[in-house]
Amino acid sequence: MSATTAPKTFHVKSFGCQMNVYDGERMAELLGAQGMTAVGKGEDADLVVLNTCHIRERATEKVYSDIGRLRRDDGSAPLIAVAGCVAQAEGEEIMARAPSVKVVVGPQSYHHLPEMVARAAAGGRATETDMPAEAKFAALPKRRKSGPSAFLTVQEGCDKFCTYCVVPYTRGAEISRPFNDLVEEAKLLVAGGAREITLLGQNVNAWGSEDDKGRMVGLDGLIRALAAEPDLERIRYTTSHPNDMTDGLIDAHGEIDKLMPFLHLPVQAGSDRVLKAMNRSHTVESYLALLDRIRVVRPDIALSGDFIVGFPGETNSEFEETLRVVDAVGYAQAFSFKYSPRPGTPAATMADHVSAAEMDERLQRLQAALQRNSLAFNQKTVGNKCTVLVERKGRQAGQWLGKSPWLQSVHFTGEYAVGDLVDVELVEAGPNSLSGRVL
């Protein structure tokens, strides 16, 4: 594509968290509203948007690798835009290192993407990394078509300042979208085909806003309002912070049938000393007590978490404390990572960094424990009768895949369609999926 030709096709590639998936969908809607057509592969597109994540190890270098892979055999390349958290952190440095990039846009400014692309197509370059979060949502197009399970960002940013995390610097301060805007967007998603909505936020349970009657409500109030939508069958939310699990939100798990029995509540480590060094506001004792309260109102709840191994100064005995927490909780699912320093975060300057070999060994032990827990949870649900939301076809003829209320992947056979709700009995369990028999 020449520098003076407006792109007709585009491809958005999103990395990382579910909020990035949501942002990628919204960017695709913006570009589609300009008359561009989405294509499935970057090499086939006039415009490629790399919607980046800064959480994973070597995230920045992986972006440059992806940029290099976009060059075609004849030496040409699509118009490249880098969006997301790496764009926010790196800014114009991306263009200095990768001249083929013509647009750099942060996660709070992507509502300006169409005009930035137009500027780049005319031969210019465009960078924007401001953080006007509310302006972004007001400028986005109305939601239209949706899959059976849809994401809805309700809260962005973080005020917690965990010492290992770049989110406060790349996503900004905590901000909650207005109640009425969220109810309207949820209705549009349901009208577009969504049967399940997952509410998203860096600290989603920190959300708060005035409702349609002018009362200040928390996330439980929003969930109750969405549960009143007759064609919405399921509600989930992620990611939560232990500090923001209010009594009302805990009660909602026992009172609202449409709120699924699944909770992602990261602990990060099993040592109080490490948690304090991470600037986490909870202790192991307070975290476990919180889970006990939640299980009182919803005994069958599936719990998920995040873990970092090898945080600076973590000793072997402190890592063993993490393993004890894992076994005490019995997580249905969990995400685990080796610590890697992020420039500009306090942890990056801490002493006593754990060696790569030691982190590898700890991560392997942790993941083995988490997999044992996941398998045990799935085996415990064998014999349960539940409703599965059909998400896609399986690999075998007549096979379908969907999600149980506990966010388990379930495969079964029959004549169905994406978006159907199918009653099954769970009959066989592995660590990552189950088999279901249609009732």
CSV table of C-alpha atoms in Angstrom, one decimal:
chain,number,residue,atom,x,y,z
A,1,MET,CA,0.0,0.0,0.0
A,2,SER,CA,1.4,3.4,-0.9
A,3,ALA,CA,1.7,6.2,1.6
A,4,THR,CA,-1.1,8.1,-0.1
A,5,THR,CA,-3.6,5.3,-0.3
A,6,ALA,CA,-6.2,5.0,2.4
A,7,PRO,CA,-6.3,1.4,3.8
A,8,LYS,CA,-9.3,-0.6,2.7
A,9,THR,CA,-8.7,-3.7,4.9
A,10,PHE,CA,-7.4,-4.1,8.4
A,11,HIS,CA,-6.4,-6.7,11.0
A,12,VAL,CA,-6.3,-6.2,14.8
A,13,LYS,CA,-4.1,-8.5,16.8
A,14,SER,CA,-4.6,-8.3,20.5
A,15,PHE,CA,-2.2,-9.6,23.2
A,16,GLY,CA,-2.6,-10.2,26.9
A,17,CYS,CA,-5.6,-9.6,29.1
A,18,GLN,CA,-9.3,-9.7,28.4
A,19,MET,CA,-9.4,-5.9,28.6
A,20,ASN,CA,-7.1,-5.8,25.6
A,21,VAL,CA,-9.6,-8.2,23.8
A,22,TYR,CA,-12.3,-5.7,24.5
A,23,ASP,CA,-10.2,-2.8,23.3
A,24,GLY,CA,-9.3,-4.7,20.1
A,25,GLU,CA,-13.0,-5.3,19.4
A,26,ARG,CA,-13.7,-1.6,19.9
A,27,MET,CA,-10.9,-0.6,17.6
A,28,ALA,CA,-12.2,-3.0,15.0
A,29,GLU,CA,-15.6,-1.4,15.3
A,30,LEU,CA,-14.1,2.1,14.8
A,31,LEU,CA,-12.3,1.0,11.7
A,32,GLY,CA,-15.3,-0.8,10.3
A,33,ALA,CA,-17.3,2.3,10.8
A,34,GLN,CA,-14.9,4.0,8.4
A,35,GLY,CA,-15.7,1.5,5.7
A,36,MET,CA,-12.7,-0.7,6.2
A,37,THR,CA,-13.1,-4.5,6.0
A,38,ALA,CA,-11.6,-6.9,8.6
A,39,VAL,CA,-9.4,-9.7,7.4
A,40,GLY,CA,-8.1,-12.7,9.2
A,41,LYS,CA,-4.4,-12.4,8.7
A,42,GLY,CA,-2.0,-9.5,9.0
A,43,GLU,CA,-0.2,-10.2,5.8
A,44,ASP,CA,-3.4,-9.8,3.9
A,45,ALA,CA,-4.3,-6.4,5.4
A,46,ASP,CA,-3.6,-2.8,4.3
A,47,LEU,CA,-3.5,-1.8,8.0
A,48,VAL,CA,-2.3,-3.9,11.0
A,49,VAL,CA,-3.0,-2.8,14.5
A,50,LEU,CA,-0.8,-4.5,17.2
A,51,ASN,CA,-2.8,-4.1,20.4
A,52,THR,CA,0.0,-4.7,22.9
A,53,CYS,CA,0.3,-5.9,26.5
A,54,HIS,CA,3.1,-4.8,28.9
A,55,ILE,CA,2.5,-7.4,31.6
A,56,ARG,CA,4.3,-10.4,30.1
A,57,GLU,CA,8.0,-11.0,30.1
A,58,ARG,CA,10.0,-9.2,27.3
A,59,ALA,CA,6.7,-7.7,26.1
A,60,THR,CA,8.4,-4.8,24.3
A,61,GLU,CA,10.9,-7.0,22.4
A,62,LYS,CA,8.1,-9.3,21.3
A,63,VAL,CA,6.3,-6.3,19.7
A,64,TYR,CA,9.4,-5.5,17.6
A,65,SER,CA,9.6,-9.1,16.5
A,66,ASP,CA,6.0,-8.9,15.4
A,67,ILE,CA,6.6,-5.7,13.5
A,68,GLY,CA,9.5,-7.4,11.7
A,69,ARG,CA,7.4,-10.3,10.7
A,70,LEU,CA,4.9,-8.1,8.9
A,71,ARG,CA,7.4,-7.3,6.1
A,72,ARG,CA,6.3,-9.2,3.0
A,73,ASP,CA,8.5,-11.1,0.6
A,74,ASP,CA,8.6,-8.3,-1.9
A,75,GLY,CA,9.9,-5.9,0.8
A,76,SER,CA,6.6,-4.1,1.3
A,77,ALA,CA,4.7,-3.9,4.5
A,78,PRO,CA,1.2,-2.9,5.7
A,79,LEU,CA,0.6,0.4,7.4
A,80,ILE,CA,1.4,-0.6,11.1
A,81,ALA,CA,-0.2,0.9,14.2
A,82,VAL,CA,1.0,0.0,17.6
A,83,ALA,CA,-1.7,0.3,20.3
A,84,GLY,CA,-2.1,-0.7,23.9
A,85,CYS,CA,0.2,-0.6,27.0
A,86,VAL,CA,3.5,-1.0,25.2
A,87,ALA,CA,2.5,2.0,23.0
A,88,GLN,CA,1.7,4.0,26.2
A,89,ALA,CA,5.0,3.1,27.8
A,90,GLU,CA,7.3,3.5,24.8
A,91,GLY,CA,5.7,6.3,22.9
A,92,GLU,CA,7.6,7.7,20.0
A,93,GLU,CA,10.6,5.5,20.9
A,94,ILE,CA,8.7,2.8,18.9
A,95,MET,CA,8.9,4.8,15.7
A,96,ALA,CA,12.6,5.5,16.3
A,97,ARG,CA,13.3,1.8,16.6
A,98,ALA,CA,10.8,0.7,14.0
A,99,PRO,CA,10.4,3.2,11.1
A,100,SER,CA,7.7,1.0,9.5
A,101,VAL,CA,5.4,2.0,12.4
A,102,LYS,CA,3.4,5.0,11.4
A,103,VAL,CA,0.9,5.2,14.3
A,104,VAL,CA,1.4,4.8,18.1
A,105,VAL,CA,-1.7,5.1,20.3
A,106,GLY,CA,-2.2,4.4,24.0
A,107,PRO,CA,-5.1,2.5,25.5
A,108,GLN,CA,-6.9,5.7,26.5
A,109,SER,CA,-6.6,7.4,23.2
A,110,TYR,CA,-7.6,4.8,20.6
A,111,HIS,CA,-10.9,6.5,19.8
A,112,HIS,CA,-8.7,8.8,17.7
A,113,LEU,CA,-7.4,5.8,15.7
A,114,PRO,CA,-9.3,6.6,12.4
A,115,GLU,CA,-8.0,10.1,12.1
A,116,MET,CA,-4.5,9.0,13.0
A,117,VAL,CA,-4.6,6.3,10.4
A,118,ALA,CA,-5.7,8.8,7.8
A,119,ARG,CA,-2.8,11.1,8.7
A,120,ALA,CA,-0.4,8.2,8.3
A,121,ALA,CA,-1.9,7.1,5.0
A,122,ALA,CA,-1.3,10.6,3.7
A,123,GLY,CA,2.4,10.3,4.5
A,124,GLY,CA,2.6,11.5,8.1
A,125,ARG,CA,3.1,9.8,11.4
A,126,ALA,CA,0.9,10.1,14.5
A,127,THR,CA,1.5,9.5,18.2
A,128,GLU,CA,-1.1,10.0,21.0
A,129,THR,CA,-0.7,8.7,24.5
A,130,ASP,CA,-3.0,11.0,26.5
A,131,MET,CA,-5.3,9.5,29.1
A,132,PRO,CA,-8.8,11.0,28.7
A,133,ALA,CA,-10.6,7.7,29.6
A,134,GLU,CA,-14.2,9.0,29.7
A,135,ALA,CA,-13.8,10.9,26.4
A,136,LYS,CA,-12.7,7.6,24.8
A,137,PHE,CA,-15.9,5.7,25.7
A,138,ALA,CA,-18.1,8.6,24.7
A,139,ALA,CA,-16.5,8.7,21.2
A,140,LEU,CA,-16.8,4.9,20.5
A,141,PRO,CA,-19.5,3.6,18.2
A,142,LYS,CA,-22.6,1.8,19.5
A,143,ARG,CA,-22.2,-1.9,20.0
A,144,ARG,CA,-23.8,-4.1,17.3
A,145,LYS,CA,-23.1,-7.7,16.6
A,146,SER,CA,-21.8,-9.8,19.5
A,147,GLY,CA,-20.8,-13.4,20.1
A,148,PRO,CA,-22.6,-15.5,22.7
A,149,SER,CA,-20.1,-14.4,25.4
A,150,ALA,CA,-19.2,-10.7,25.4
A,151,PHE,CA,-16.8,-8.4,27.3
A,152,LEU,CA,-17.8,-5.1,28.8
A,153,THR,CA,-15.2,-2.8,30.3
A,154,VAL,CA,-16.7,-1.0,33.3
A,155,GLN,CA,-13.5,0.2,35.1
A,156,GLU,CA,-10.0,1.1,34.0
A,157,GLY,CA,-6.8,2.0,35.6
A,158,CYS,CA,-5.4,1.3,39.1
A,159,ASP,CA,-4.6,3.2,42.2
A,160,LYS,CA,-3.0,0.2,44.1
A,161,PHE,CA,0.6,0.7,42.9
A,162,CYS,CA,1.8,-2.9,43.4
A,163,THR,CA,5.5,-2.6,43.2
A,164,TYR,CA,5.9,-5.0,40.2
A,165,CYS,CA,3.1,-3.6,38.1
A,166,VAL,CA,3.1,-1.1,35.2
A,167,VAL,CA,-0.7,-0.7,35.0
A,168,PRO,CA,-1.0,2.6,36.9
A,169,TYR,CA,1.5,4.1,34.5
A,170,THR,CA,0.1,2.6,31.3
A,171,ARG,CA,-3.6,2.7,32.1
A,172,GLY,CA,-3.8,5.6,34.5
A,173,ALA,CA,-5.7,6.2,37.7
A,174,GLU,CA,-8.8,4.1,38.6
A,175,ILE,CA,-11.9,5.4,36.8
A,176,SER,CA,-15.4,4.0,36.6
A,177,ARG,CA,-17.7,4.3,33.6
A,178,PRO,CA,-21.2,5.7,34.4
A,179,PHE,CA,-23.9,3.3,35.3
A,180,ASN,CA,-26.4,4.3,32.6
A,181,ASP,CA,-23.7,4.0,29.9
A,182,LEU,CA,-23.0,0.4,31.0
A,183,VAL,CA,-26.6,-0.6,31.2
A,184,GLU,CA,-27.1,0.7,27.7
A,185,GLU,CA,-24.0,-1.0,26.3
A,186,ALA,CA,-25.1,-4.3,27.9
A,187,LYS,CA,-28.5,-4.1,26.3
A,188,LEU,CA,-26.9,-3.5,22.9
A,189,LEU,CA,-24.7,-6.5,23.5
A,190,VAL,CA,-27.6,-8.7,24.4
A,191,ALA,CA,-29.6,-7.4,21.4
A,192,GLY,CA,-26.5,-8.3,19.3
A,193,GLY,CA,-26.5,-11.9,20.4
A,194,ALA,CA,-24.7,-12.0,23.8
A,195,ARG,CA,-26.1,-14.6,26.3
A,196,GLU,CA,-23.3,-14.0,28.8
A,197,ILE,CA,-21.4,-10.7,29.7
A,198,THR,CA,-18.1,-10.5,31.5
A,199,LEU,CA,-17.6,-7.2,33.3
A,200,LEU,CA,-13.9,-6.1,33.0
A,201,GLY,CA,-11.6,-3.9,34.9
A,202,GLN,CA,-8.0,-3.7,36.2
A,203,ASN,CA,-9.7,-3.7,39.6
A,204,VAL,CA,-13.3,-4.4,38.5
A,205,ASN,CA,-14.7,-4.6,42.0
A,206,ALA,CA,-13.5,-1.0,42.6
A,207,TRP,CA,-16.2,0.2,40.2
A,208,GLY,CA,-18.7,2.6,41.6
A,209,SER,CA,-21.2,5.1,40.1
A,210,GLU,CA,-24.6,6.7,40.6
A,211,ASP,CA,-27.4,4.5,39.4
A,212,ASP,CA,-30.4,5.7,37.4
A,213,LYS,CA,-32.1,6.9,40.7
A,214,GLY,CA,-29.0,8.9,41.7
A,215,ARG,CA,-27.9,6.5,44.4
A,216,MET,CA,-24.2,5.6,44.7
A,217,VAL,CA,-23.8,1.8,44.0
A,218,GLY,CA,-20.9,-0.6,43.7
A,219,LEU,CA,-20.3,-3.5,41.4
A,220,ASP,CA,-23.0,-5.6,43.1
A,221,GLY,CA,-25.6,-2.8,42.2
A,222,LEU,CA,-24.6,-2.9,38.6
A,223,ILE,CA,-24.7,-6.7,38.5
A,224,ARG,CA,-28.2,-6.6,40.0
A,225,ALA,CA,-29.3,-4.2,37.4
A,226,LEU,CA,-27.9,-6.3,34.5
A,227,ALA,CA,-29.5,-9.4,36.0
A,228,ALA,CA,-32.9,-7.8,35.4
A,229,GLU,CA,-32.3,-8.0,31.6
A,230,PRO,CA,-34.5,-11.0,30.6
A,231,ASP,CA,-32.4,-12.2,27.7
A,232,LEU,CA,-29.1,-12.0,29.5
A,233,GLU,CA,-28.4,-15.5,31.0
A,234,ARG,CA,-25.1,-15.2,32.7
A,235,ILE,CA,-22.9,-12.5,34.3
A,236,ARG,CA,-19.2,-12.8,35.3
A,237,TYR,CA,-16.5,-10.2,36.3
A,238,THR,CA,-12.7,-10.0,36.4
A,239,THR,CA,-10.2,-9.1,37.6
A,240,SER,CA,-10.9,-8.5,41.3
A,241,HIS,CA,-8.7,-7.1,44.1
A,242,PRO,CA,-9.1,-8.6,47.7
A,243,ASN,CA,-9.3,-5.1,49.1
A,244,ASP,CA,-12.5,-4.3,47.1
A,245,MET,CA,-14.6,-7.4,47.9
A,246,THR,CA,-17.5,-5.6,49.6
A,247,ASP,CA,-20.2,-7.2,51.7
A,248,GLY,CA,-22.7,-6.4,49.0
A,249,LEU,CA,-20.6,-8.1,46.3
A,250,ILE,CA,-20.1,-11.2,48.5
A,251,ASP,CA,-23.8,-11.4,49.2
A,252,ALA,CA,-24.5,-11.1,45.4
A,253,HIS,CA,-22.8,-14.4,44.9
A,254,GLY,CA,-25.4,-16.1,47.1
A,255,GLU,CA,-28.4,-14.1,45.8
A,256,ILE,CA,-28.2,-13.6,42.1
A,257,ASP,CA,-28.6,-16.8,40.0
A,258,LYS,CA,-27.3,-15.2,36.9
A,259,LEU,CA,-24.0,-14.4,38.6
A,260,MET,CA,-21.9,-17.4,37.8
A,261,PRO,CA,-20.1,-19.4,40.6
A,262,PHE,CA,-16.6,-18.3,39.5
A,263,LEU,CA,-14.3,-15.7,41.1
A,264,HIS,CA,-10.8,-14.7,40.0
A,265,LEU,CA,-9.2,-13.2,43.1
A,266,PRO,CA,-5.4,-12.9,42.8
A,267,VAL,CA,-3.3,-13.4,45.9
A,268,GLN,CA,0.1,-13.2,44.1
A,269,ALA,CA,2.2,-14.9,46.9
A,270,GLY,CA,1.8,-16.9,50.0
A,271,SER,CA,4.3,-15.0,52.2
A,272,ASP,CA,3.2,-12.0,54.2
A,273,ARG,CA,6.7,-10.5,53.9
A,274,VAL,CA,6.6,-10.8,50.1
A,275,LEU,CA,3.1,-9.4,49.9
A,276,LYS,CA,4.2,-6.4,51.9
A,277,ALA,CA,7.1,-5.9,49.5
A,278,MET,CA,4.7,-6.2,46.6
A,279,ASN,CA,2.6,-3.4,48.3
A,280,ARG,CA,-0.4,-5.8,48.4
A,281,SER,CA,-2.9,-4.6,51.0
A,282,HIS,CA,-3.9,-8.1,52.2
A,283,THR,CA,-2.2,-10.8,54.3
A,284,VAL,CA,-2.5,-14.5,53.7
A,285,GLU,CA,-4.8,-14.7,56.8
A,286,SER,CA,-7.1,-12.0,55.6
A,287,TYR,CA,-7.2,-13.4,52.0
A,288,LEU,CA,-8.1,-16.9,53.3
A,289,ALA,CA,-10.7,-15.5,55.6
A,290,LEU,CA,-12.3,-13.6,52.7
A,291,LEU,CA,-12.5,-16.8,50.7
A,292,ASP,CA,-14.2,-18.5,53.7
A,293,ARG,CA,-16.9,-15.8,53.7
A,294,ILE,CA,-17.5,-16.2,50.0
A,295,ARG,CA,-17.8,-19.9,50.3
A,296,VAL,CA,-20.4,-19.5,53.0
A,297,VAL,CA,-22.8,-17.8,50.6
A,298,ARG,CA,-21.7,-19.9,47.5
A,299,PRO,CA,-20.3,-23.2,48.6
A,300,ASP,CA,-19.7,-24.5,45.0
A,301,ILE,CA,-17.8,-21.4,43.8
A,302,ALA,CA,-14.7,-22.0,41.6
A,303,LEU,CA,-11.8,-19.9,42.6
A,304,SER,CA,-9.0,-18.6,40.4
A,305,GLY,CA,-5.9,-16.6,41.1
A,306,ASP,CA,-2.6,-15.2,39.9
A,307,PHE,CA,0.9,-16.0,41.3
A,308,ILE,CA,4.3,-14.5,40.8
A,309,VAL,CA,7.3,-16.6,41.6
A,310,GLY,CA,10.8,-15.3,42.2
A,311,PHE,CA,9.8,-11.8,43.4
A,312,PRO,CA,13.0,-10.0,44.5
A,313,GLY,CA,14.2,-11.4,47.8
A,314,GLU,CA,11.7,-14.4,47.8
A,315,THR,CA,13.4,-17.3,49.8
A,316,ASN,CA,12.8,-21.0,49.3
A,317,SER,CA,10.8,-21.1,52.6
A,318,GLU,CA,8.6,-18.2,51.4
A,319,PHE,CA,8.0,-20.0,48.1
A,320,GLU,CA,6.9,-23.0,50.2
A,321,GLU,CA,4.4,-20.8,51.9
A,322,THR,CA,2.9,-20.1,48.4
A,323,LEU,CA,2.5,-23.8,47.8
A,324,ARG,CA,0.7,-24.2,51.1
A,325,VAL,CA,-1.7,-21.5,50.1
A,326,VAL,CA,-2.4,-23.2,46.8
A,327,ASP,CA,-3.2,-26.5,48.5
A,328,ALA,CA,-5.3,-24.7,51.2
A,329,VAL,CA,-7.5,-22.9,48.6
A,330,GLY,CA,-7.8,-25.7,45.9
A,331,TYR,CA,-7.9,-23.4,42.9
A,332,ALA,CA,-10.1,-24.5,40.0
A,333,GLN,CA,-7.8,-22.4,37.7
A,334,ALA,CA,-4.8,-20.1,38.1
A,335,PHE,CA,-2.3,-18.1,36.2
A,336,SER,CA,1.4,-18.2,37.3
A,337,PHE,CA,4.4,-16.3,36.1
A,338,LYS,CA,8.1,-15.8,36.8
A,339,TYR,CA,8.8,-12.3,38.1
A,340,SER,CA,10.3,-10.0,35.4
A,341,PRO,CA,11.3,-6.4,36.1
A,342,ARG,CA,9.3,-3.6,34.5
A,343,PRO,CA,11.2,-0.3,33.9
A,344,GLY,CA,9.9,2.4,36.2
A,345,THR,CA,8.4,0.1,38.8
A,346,PRO,CA,9.8,0.1,42.4
A,347,ALA,CA,10.5,-3.7,42.3
A,348,ALA,CA,12.9,-3.3,39.3
A,349,THR,CA,15.3,-1.5,41.6
A,350,MET,CA,15.1,-4.0,44.5
A,351,ALA,CA,18.1,-6.1,45.6
A,352,ASP,CA,18.3,-9.9,45.8
A,353,HIS,CA,16.8,-10.8,42.5
A,354,VAL,CA,16.2,-14.5,42.2
A,355,SER,CA,18.2,-16.4,39.6
A,356,ALA,CA,16.5,-17.5,36.4
A,357,ALA,CA,17.3,-21.2,37.2
A,358,GLU,CA,15.7,-20.9,40.6
A,359,MET,CA,12.6,-19.2,39.2
A,360,ASP,CA,12.2,-21.9,36.5
A,361,GLU,CA,12.3,-24.6,39.2
A,362,ARG,CA,9.8,-22.8,41.4
A,363,LEU,CA,7.5,-22.2,38.5
A,364,GLN,CA,7.5,-25.8,37.5
A,365,ARG,CA,6.6,-26.9,41.0
A,366,LEU,CA,3.9,-24.3,41.3
A,367,GLN,CA,2.3,-25.2,38.0
A,368,ALA,CA,2.4,-28.9,38.9
A,369,ALA,CA,0.5,-28.0,42.2
A,370,LEU,CA,-2.0,-25.8,40.3
A,371,GLN,CA,-2.6,-28.5,37.8
A,372,ARG,CA,-3.3,-31.1,40.6
A,373,ASN,CA,-5.8,-28.7,42.1
A,374,SER,CA,-7.5,-28.0,38.8
A,375,LEU,CA,-7.8,-31.7,38.1
A,376,ALA,CA,-9.2,-32.3,41.6
A,377,PHE,CA,-11.8,-29.5,41.2
A,378,ASN,CA,-12.9,-30.9,37.9
A,379,GLN,CA,-13.1,-34.4,39.2
A,380,LYS,CA,-15.2,-33.1,42.1
A,381,THR,CA,-17.8,-31.8,39.6
A,382,VAL,CA,-18.2,-35.1,37.7
A,383,GLY,CA,-21.8,-36.1,38.2
A,384,ASN,CA,-23.0,-32.5,38.3
A,385,LYS,CA,-25.8,-31.5,36.0
A,386,CYS,CA,-25.4,-28.0,34.6
A,387,THR,CA,-26.0,-25.8,31.7
A,388,VAL,CA,-23.3,-25.2,29.1
A,389,LEU,CA,-23.1,-22.1,26.9
A,390,VAL,CA,-22.0,-23.3,23.4
A,391,GLU,CA,-19.1,-21.3,22.1
A,392,ARG,CA,-17.7,-23.1,19.1
A,393,LYS,CA,-17.4,-26.4,17.2
A,394,GLY,CA,-15.0,-29.1,18.4
A,395,ARG,CA,-12.3,-30.9,16.4
A,396,GLN,CA,-14.4,-34.0,15.9
A,397,ALA,CA,-17.6,-34.3,13.8
A,398,GLY,CA,-20.6,-33.4,15.8
A,399,GLN,CA,-18.5,-32.2,18.7
A,400,TRP,CA,-19.2,-28.8,20.5
A,401,LEU,CA,-17.3,-26.9,23.1
A,402,GLY,CA,-18.8,-24.6,25.7
A,403,LYS,CA,-18.4,-23.2,29.2
A,404,SER,CA,-19.9,-24.5,32.4
A,405,PRO,CA,-21.1,-22.2,35.1
A,406,TRP,CA,-17.7,-22.8,36.8
A,407,LEU,CA,-15.9,-21.6,33.6
A,408,GLN,CA,-14.8,-25.1,32.7
A,409,SER,CA,-14.4,-26.1,29.1
A,410,VAL,CA,-16.9,-28.9,28.3
A,411,HIS,CA,-17.1,-30.9,25.1
A,412,PHE,CA,-20.1,-32.9,24.0
A,413,THR,CA,-21.8,-34.1,20.9
A,414,GLY,CA,-25.1,-33.3,19.2
A,415,GLU,CA,-26.9,-30.9,16.8
A,416,TYR,CA,-26.5,-27.4,18.2
A,417,ALA,CA,-25.5,-23.9,17.3
A,418,VAL,CA,-23.1,-21.3,18.8
A,419,GLY,CA,-25.0,-19.5,21.6
A,420,ASP,CA,-27.2,-22.4,22.6
A,421,LEU,CA,-27.6,-23.3,26.2
A,422,VAL,CA,-27.4,-27.1,26.6
A,423,ASP,CA,-28.1,-29.1,29.7
A,424,VAL,CA,-25.5,-31.7,30.3
A,425,GLU,CA,-24.2,-34.1,33.0
A,426,LEU,CA,-20.4,-33.9,33.5
A,427,VAL,CA,-19.1,-37.4,33.1
A,428,GLU,CA,-15.3,-37.3,32.7
A,429,ALA,CA,-12.7,-34.8,33.9
A,430,GLY,CA,-9.2,-33.8,32.9
A,431,PRO,CA,-7.1,-30.9,34.3
A,432,ASN,CA,-8.2,-28.6,31.5
A,433,SER,CA,-11.6,-29.8,30.2
A,434,LEU,CA,-14.5,-32.2,30.9
A,435,SER,CA,-16.8,-34.4,28.8
A,436,GLY,CA,-20.5,-33.9,29.1
A,437,ARG,CA,-23.5,-36.1,28.3
A,438,VAL,CA,-26.4,-34.2,27.0
A,439,LEU,CA,-29.5,-34.6,29.1
